[in-house]
Coordinates of C-alpha atoms and ligand atoms in Angstrom, one line a residue:
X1 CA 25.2 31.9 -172.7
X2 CA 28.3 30.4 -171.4
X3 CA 30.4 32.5 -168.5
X4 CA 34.1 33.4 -169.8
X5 CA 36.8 32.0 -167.6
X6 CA 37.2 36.2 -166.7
X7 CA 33.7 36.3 -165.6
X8 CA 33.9 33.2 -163.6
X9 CA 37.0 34.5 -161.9
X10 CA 35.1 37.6 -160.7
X11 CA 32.6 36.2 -159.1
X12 CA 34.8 33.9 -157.2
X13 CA 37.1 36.9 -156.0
X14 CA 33.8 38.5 -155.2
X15 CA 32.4 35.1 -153.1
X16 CA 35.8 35.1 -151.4
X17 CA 35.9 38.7 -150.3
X18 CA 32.5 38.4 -148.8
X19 CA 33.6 35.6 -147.0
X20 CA 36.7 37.1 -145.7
X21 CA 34.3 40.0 -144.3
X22 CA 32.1 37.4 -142.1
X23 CA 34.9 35.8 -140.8
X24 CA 36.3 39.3 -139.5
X25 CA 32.7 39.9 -138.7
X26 CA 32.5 37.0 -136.6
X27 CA 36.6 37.7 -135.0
X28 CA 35.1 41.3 -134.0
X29 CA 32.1 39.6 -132.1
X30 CA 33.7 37.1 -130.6
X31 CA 36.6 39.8 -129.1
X32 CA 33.9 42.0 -128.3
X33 CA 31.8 39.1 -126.4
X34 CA 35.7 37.6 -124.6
X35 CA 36.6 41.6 -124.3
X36 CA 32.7 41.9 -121.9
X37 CA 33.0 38.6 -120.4
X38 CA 36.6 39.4 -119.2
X39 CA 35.8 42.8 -118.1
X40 CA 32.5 41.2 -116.3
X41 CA 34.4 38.6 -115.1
X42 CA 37.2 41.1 -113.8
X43 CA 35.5 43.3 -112.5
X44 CA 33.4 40.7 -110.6
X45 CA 36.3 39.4 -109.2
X46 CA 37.5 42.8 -107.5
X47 CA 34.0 42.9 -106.1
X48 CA 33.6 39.7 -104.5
X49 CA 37.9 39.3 -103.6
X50 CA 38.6 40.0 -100.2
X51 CA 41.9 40.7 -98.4
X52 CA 42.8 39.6 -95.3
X53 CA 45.4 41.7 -92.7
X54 CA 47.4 39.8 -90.2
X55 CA 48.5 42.1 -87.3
X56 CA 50.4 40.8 -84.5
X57 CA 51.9 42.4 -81.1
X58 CA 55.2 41.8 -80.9
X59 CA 56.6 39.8 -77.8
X60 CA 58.8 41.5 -75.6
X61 CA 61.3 40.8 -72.1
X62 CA 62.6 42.9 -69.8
X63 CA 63.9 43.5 -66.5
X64 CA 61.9 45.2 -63.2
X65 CA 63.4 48.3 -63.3
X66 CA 64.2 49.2 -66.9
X67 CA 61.9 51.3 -69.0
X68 CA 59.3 50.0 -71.0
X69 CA 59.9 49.7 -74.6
X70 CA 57.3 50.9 -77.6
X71 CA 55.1 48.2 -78.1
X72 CA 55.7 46.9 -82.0
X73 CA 53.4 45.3 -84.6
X74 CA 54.1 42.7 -87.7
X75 CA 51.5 43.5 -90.3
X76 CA 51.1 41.2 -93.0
X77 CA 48.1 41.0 -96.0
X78 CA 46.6 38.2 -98.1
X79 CA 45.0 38.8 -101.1
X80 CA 44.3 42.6 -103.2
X81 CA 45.1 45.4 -101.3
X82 CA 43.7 47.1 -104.2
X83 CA 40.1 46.5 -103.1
X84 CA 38.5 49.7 -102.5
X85 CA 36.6 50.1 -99.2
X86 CA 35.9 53.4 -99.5
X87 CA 34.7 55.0 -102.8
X88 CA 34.2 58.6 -101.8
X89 CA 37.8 58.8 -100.9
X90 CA 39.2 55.7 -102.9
X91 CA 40.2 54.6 -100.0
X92 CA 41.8 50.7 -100.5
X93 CA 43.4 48.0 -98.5
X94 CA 46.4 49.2 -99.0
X95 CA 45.1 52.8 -97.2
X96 CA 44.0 51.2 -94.2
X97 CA 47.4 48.8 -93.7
X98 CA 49.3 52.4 -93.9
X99 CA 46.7 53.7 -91.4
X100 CA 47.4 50.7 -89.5
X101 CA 51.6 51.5 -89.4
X102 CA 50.7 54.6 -88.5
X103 CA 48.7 54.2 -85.2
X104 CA 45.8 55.7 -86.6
X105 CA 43.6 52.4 -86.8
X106 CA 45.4 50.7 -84.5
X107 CA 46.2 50.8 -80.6
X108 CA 48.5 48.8 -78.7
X109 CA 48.4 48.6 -74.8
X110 CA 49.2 46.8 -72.1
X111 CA 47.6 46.0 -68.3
X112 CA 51.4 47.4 -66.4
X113 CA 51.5 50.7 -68.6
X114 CA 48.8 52.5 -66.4
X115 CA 51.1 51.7 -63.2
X116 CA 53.5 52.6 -64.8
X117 CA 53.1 55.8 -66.0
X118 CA 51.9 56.5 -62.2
X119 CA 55.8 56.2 -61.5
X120 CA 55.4 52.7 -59.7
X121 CA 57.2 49.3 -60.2
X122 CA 56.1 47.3 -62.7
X123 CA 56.2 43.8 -60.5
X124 CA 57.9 40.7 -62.1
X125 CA 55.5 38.2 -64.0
X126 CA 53.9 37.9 -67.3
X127 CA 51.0 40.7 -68.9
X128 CA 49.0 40.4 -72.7
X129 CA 50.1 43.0 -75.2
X130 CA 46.8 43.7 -76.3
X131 CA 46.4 45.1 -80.2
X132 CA 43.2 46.4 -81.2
X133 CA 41.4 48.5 -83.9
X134 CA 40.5 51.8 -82.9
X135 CA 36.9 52.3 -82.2
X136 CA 35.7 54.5 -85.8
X137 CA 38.3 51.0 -87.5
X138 CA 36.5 48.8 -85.7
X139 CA 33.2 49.5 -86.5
X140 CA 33.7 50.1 -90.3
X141 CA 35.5 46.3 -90.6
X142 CA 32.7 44.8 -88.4
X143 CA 30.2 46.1 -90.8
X144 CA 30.8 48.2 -93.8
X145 CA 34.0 46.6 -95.0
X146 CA 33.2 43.1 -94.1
X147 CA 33.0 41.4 -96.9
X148 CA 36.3 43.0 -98.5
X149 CA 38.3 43.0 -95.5
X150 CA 39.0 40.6 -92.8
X151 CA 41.1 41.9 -89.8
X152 CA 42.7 39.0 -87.3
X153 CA 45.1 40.2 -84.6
X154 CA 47.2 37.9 -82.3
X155 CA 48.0 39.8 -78.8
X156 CA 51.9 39.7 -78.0
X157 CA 53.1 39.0 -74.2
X158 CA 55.0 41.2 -72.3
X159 CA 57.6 39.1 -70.0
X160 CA 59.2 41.0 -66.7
X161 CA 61.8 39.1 -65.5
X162 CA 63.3 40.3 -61.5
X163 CA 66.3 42.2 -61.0
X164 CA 68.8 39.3 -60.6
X165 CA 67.5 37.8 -63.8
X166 CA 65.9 34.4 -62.7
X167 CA 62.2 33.6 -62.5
X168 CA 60.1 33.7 -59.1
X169 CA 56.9 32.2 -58.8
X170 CA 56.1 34.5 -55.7
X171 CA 56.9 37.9 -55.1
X172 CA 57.0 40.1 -52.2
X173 CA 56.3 43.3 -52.1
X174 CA 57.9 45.3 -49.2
X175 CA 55.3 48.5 -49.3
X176 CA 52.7 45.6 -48.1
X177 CA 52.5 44.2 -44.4
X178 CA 53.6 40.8 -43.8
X179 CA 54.4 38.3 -41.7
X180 CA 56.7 35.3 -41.0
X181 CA 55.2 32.3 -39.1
X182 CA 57.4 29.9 -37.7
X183 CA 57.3 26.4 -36.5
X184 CA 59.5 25.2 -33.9
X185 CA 60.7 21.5 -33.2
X186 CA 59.4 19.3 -36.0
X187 CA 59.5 17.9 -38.2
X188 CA 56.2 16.1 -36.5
X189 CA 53.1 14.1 -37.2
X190 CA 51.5 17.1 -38.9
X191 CA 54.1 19.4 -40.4
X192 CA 53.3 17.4 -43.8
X193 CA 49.5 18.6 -43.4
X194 CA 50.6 21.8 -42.8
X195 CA 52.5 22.1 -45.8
X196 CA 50.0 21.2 -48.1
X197 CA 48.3 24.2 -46.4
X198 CA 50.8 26.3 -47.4
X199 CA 51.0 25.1 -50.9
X200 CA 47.5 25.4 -51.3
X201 CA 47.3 28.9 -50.2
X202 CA 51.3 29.8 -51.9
X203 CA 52.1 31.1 -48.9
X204 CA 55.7 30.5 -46.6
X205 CA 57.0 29.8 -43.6
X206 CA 60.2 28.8 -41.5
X207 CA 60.8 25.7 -40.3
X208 CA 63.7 25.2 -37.2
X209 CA 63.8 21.4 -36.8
X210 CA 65.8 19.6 -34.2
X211 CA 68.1 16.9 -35.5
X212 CA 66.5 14.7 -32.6
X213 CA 63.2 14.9 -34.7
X214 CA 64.8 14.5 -38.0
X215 CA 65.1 10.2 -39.8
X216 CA 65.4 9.0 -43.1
X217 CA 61.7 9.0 -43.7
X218 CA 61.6 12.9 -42.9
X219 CA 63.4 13.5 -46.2
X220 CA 60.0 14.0 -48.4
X221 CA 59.0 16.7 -45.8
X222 CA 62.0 18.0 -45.8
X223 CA 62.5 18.5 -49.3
X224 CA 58.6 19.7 -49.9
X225 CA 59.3 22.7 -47.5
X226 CA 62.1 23.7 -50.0
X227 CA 60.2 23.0 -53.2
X228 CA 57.3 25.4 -51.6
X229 CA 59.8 28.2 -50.7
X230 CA 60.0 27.6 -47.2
X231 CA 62.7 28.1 -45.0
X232 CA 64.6 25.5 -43.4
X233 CA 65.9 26.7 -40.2
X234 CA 68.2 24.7 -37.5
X235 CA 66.8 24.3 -33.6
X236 CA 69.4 22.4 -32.2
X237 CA 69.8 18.5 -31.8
X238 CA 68.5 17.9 -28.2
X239 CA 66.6 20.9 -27.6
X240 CA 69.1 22.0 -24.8
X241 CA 69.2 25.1 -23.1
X242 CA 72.6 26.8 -25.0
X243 CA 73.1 29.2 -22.0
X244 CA 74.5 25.9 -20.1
X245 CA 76.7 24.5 -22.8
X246 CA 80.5 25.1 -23.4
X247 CA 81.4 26.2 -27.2
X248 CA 81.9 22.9 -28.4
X249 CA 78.9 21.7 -27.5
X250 CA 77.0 24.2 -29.0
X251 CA 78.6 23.7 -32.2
X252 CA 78.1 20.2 -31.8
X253 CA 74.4 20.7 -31.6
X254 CA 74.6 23.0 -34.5
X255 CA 77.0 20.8 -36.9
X256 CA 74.8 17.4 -36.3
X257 CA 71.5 19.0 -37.2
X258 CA 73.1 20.7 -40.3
X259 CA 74.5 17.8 -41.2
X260 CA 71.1 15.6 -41.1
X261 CA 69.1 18.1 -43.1
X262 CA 71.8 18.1 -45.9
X263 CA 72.0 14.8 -45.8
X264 CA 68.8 14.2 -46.8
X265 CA 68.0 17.2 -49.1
X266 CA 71.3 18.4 -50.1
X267 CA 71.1 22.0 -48.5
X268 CA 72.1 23.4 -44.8
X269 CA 69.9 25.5 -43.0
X270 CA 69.8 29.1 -43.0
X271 CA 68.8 31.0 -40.1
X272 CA 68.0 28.8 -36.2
X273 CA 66.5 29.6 -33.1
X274 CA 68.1 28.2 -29.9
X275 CA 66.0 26.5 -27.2
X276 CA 63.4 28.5 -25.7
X277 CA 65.3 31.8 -27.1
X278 CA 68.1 31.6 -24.5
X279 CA 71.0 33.2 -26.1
X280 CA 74.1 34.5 -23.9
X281 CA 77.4 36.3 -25.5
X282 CA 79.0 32.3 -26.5
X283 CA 76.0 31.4 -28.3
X284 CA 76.3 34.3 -30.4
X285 CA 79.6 34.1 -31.4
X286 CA 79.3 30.2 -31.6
X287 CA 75.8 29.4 -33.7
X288 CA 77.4 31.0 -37.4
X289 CA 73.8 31.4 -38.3
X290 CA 71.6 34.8 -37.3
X291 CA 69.7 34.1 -34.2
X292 CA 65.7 33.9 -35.1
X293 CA 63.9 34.9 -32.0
X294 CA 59.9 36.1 -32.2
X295 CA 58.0 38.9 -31.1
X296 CA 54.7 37.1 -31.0
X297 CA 54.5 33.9 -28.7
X298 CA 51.3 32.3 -29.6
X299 CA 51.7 30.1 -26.3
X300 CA 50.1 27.1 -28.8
X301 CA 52.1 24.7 -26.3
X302 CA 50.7 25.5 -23.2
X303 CA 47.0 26.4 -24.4
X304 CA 46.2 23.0 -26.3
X305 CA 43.4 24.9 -28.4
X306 CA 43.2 26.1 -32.2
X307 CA 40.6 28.8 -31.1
X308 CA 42.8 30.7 -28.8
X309 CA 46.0 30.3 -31.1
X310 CA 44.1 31.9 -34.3
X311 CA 42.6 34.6 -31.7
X312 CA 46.1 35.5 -30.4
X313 CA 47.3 35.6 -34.0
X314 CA 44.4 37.7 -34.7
X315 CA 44.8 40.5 -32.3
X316 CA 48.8 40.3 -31.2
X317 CA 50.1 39.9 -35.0
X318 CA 51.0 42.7 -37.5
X319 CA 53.3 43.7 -39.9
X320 CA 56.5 43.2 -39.5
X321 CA 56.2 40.2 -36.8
X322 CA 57.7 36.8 -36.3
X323 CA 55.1 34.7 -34.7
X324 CA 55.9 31.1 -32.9
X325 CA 54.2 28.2 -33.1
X326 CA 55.2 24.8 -32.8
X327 CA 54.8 22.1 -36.0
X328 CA 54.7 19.1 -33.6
X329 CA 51.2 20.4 -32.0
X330 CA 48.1 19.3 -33.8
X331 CA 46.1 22.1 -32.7
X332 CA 48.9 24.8 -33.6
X333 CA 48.3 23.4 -37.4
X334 CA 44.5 23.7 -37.0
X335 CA 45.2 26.8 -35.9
X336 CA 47.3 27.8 -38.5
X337 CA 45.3 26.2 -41.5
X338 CA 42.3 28.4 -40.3
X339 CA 44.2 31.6 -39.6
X340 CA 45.6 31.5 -43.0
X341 CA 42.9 32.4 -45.2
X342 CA 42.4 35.1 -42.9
X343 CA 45.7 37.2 -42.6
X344 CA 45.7 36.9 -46.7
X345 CA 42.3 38.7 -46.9
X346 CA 43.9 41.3 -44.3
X347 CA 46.2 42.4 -46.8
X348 CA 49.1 40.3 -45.0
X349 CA 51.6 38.9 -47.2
X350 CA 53.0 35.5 -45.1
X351 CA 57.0 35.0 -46.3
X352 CA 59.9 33.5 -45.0
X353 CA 62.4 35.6 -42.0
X354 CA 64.8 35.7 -44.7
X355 CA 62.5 36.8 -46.7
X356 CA 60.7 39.9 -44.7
X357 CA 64.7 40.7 -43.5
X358 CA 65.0 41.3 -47.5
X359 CA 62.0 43.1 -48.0
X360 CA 63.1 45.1 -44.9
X361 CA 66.4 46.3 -46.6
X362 CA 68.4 44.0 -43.7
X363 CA 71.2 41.7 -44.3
X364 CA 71.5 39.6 -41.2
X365 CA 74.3 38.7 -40.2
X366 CA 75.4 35.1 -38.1
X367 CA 75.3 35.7 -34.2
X368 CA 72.7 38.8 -34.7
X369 CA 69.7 38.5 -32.9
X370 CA 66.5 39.5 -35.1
X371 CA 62.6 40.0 -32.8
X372 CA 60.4 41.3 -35.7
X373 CA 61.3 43.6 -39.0
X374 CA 60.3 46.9 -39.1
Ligands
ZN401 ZN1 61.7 24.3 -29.2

């Protein structure tokens, strides 16, 4: 029997609707199966993601005597600070960067604070701010929290600049013995040896040069005593006995030597020491430059031997003392090449007269007569 137009309509309303129903069939899978992936996918990405924290010290400068600031940190994160580290206590990334702020994870300290806070001077140079994860932090991001956190710190620097606000390679300080050695007479054959001596070991000395000594090709000597933070000190031209000259010849020994040494380096000298120390009531008023004498004669002219010049040294020098010796006498900078090494593992620092007068709270003044600090 033939279908009717009606019953042919039915059944193609009924084929439709059952298609309709597989195609929401299959929409409801495939959410379901995008819904798990995602979720899977998600999920797997919170596990395996990893933050990392960037913690750095901040740099600071300051001067010798003021206080010592609180040390400061930049924290910074890369990555989900929602990654839990902790599920007992949900504690995330985001927990330990506050516990970080707070000090509770993290220390900050540096080498001068332990002087410090045993009331003494923090001396002038540069020290590591050192940041670091507290010891129960520390062990948890080195093992537990590994793979979901990465820690990196960069220590800071802590800059102490002197007093007067410039930079000094060296520094003296006046609670430790020291000594000033001096060299008389040069510059000679073996000043430049002795120099490199001093370099070597970053020590100073004084240097009183008579103009007689001084040419042109003295001026890299010259200038290498001042670049090495020795002191440049004036002995006269002709090594003449001052007690026997009139005023204007002792300023005329004074002025030509002055003038040689600035012309070749550019400064005048400091402090001198007249021929063999003799000073009388002209020469004070005369020199306009303190009067260096010495309270240790090493006798290094008249002994000819670098034994018995490091033995005097030895057992005459201490603290406080100006010891002579002379630049021009090979054997005096044998002497004072080996004794060196020695006096610096006795504790002594070795400095400049103008230097120890400093460290000695004394301000010399030109015409004053100066033995030893003490
Ligand atoms: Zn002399």
């Amino acid at each position: 029997m033939p279908k009717t137009k009606k019953q042919l309509k039915g059944k193609s309303r009924r084929r439709s609707k059952r298609r309709q129903a597989k195609i929401n069939r299959i929409c409801l899978i495939l959410f379901a199966f995008v819904l798990t992936v995602g979720t899977i996918l998600g999920v797997s990405r919170i596990l395996t993601e990893s933050a990392v924290i960037h913690i750095e010290a901040k740099s600071v400068e300051i001067y010798q005597d003021s206080e010592v600031p609180q040390f400061e940190t930049f924290i910074t994160v890369e990555g989900n600070t929602e990654i839990i580290l902790d599920k007992t206590n949900n504690y995330s990334v985001a927990s330990l960067v506050e516990d970080l702020e707070e000090g509770i994870a993290l220390s900050v300290n540096c080498v001068v604070l332990e002087n410090y806070a045993e009331g003494e001077d923090i001396l002038e140079g540069e020290y590591i701010i050192d940041a670091y994860l507290t010891e129960e932090y520390l062990e948890k991001v080195s093992h537990e929290w590994k793979k979901k956190v990465k820690v990196e710190i960069d220590d800071g620097n802590l800059a102490v600049k002197n007093k007067i606000g410039y930079w000094e390679e060296e520094y003296i300080d006046p609670d430790q013995p020291m000594i000033a050695l001096t060299f008389d007479d040069g510059p000679g054959d073996y000043t430049m040896e002795l120099l490199e001596a001093l370099e070597e070991y970053d020590v100073h000395a004084t240097f009183f040069m008579q103009g007689y000594n001084i040419h042109e090709d003295d001026k890299e000597t010259i200038q290498k005593m001042l670049d090495i933070g020795c002191e440049i000190g004036n002995h006269s031209t002709t090594h003449a006995d001052f007690t026997t000259l009139n005023v204007s010849q002792i300023q005329s020994e004074i002025n030509q030597t002055n003038e040689e040494i600035f012309d070749l380096v550019g400064v005048y000298p400091t402090v001198m020491r007249p021929p063999y120390g003799a000073v009388n009531d002209t020469v004070k008023s005369t020199v306009g430059l303190p009067i260096i004498l010495w309270n240790v004669d090493t006798l290094d002219w008249k002994t000819n031997d670098a034994n018995d010049v490091v033995e005097h040294i030895l057992t005459v020098a201490g603290d406080g003392d100006i010891v002579l010796m002379h630049d021009t006498k090979e054997w005096s900078v044998e002497a004072t090449i080996e004794v060196i090494p020695i006096l610096l593992e006795q504790g002594y620092q070795l400095v400049t007269v103008s230097e120890m007068a400093e460290a000695h709270g004394v301000t010399m003044v030109s015409g004053g007569r100066y033995f030893f600090f003490d």
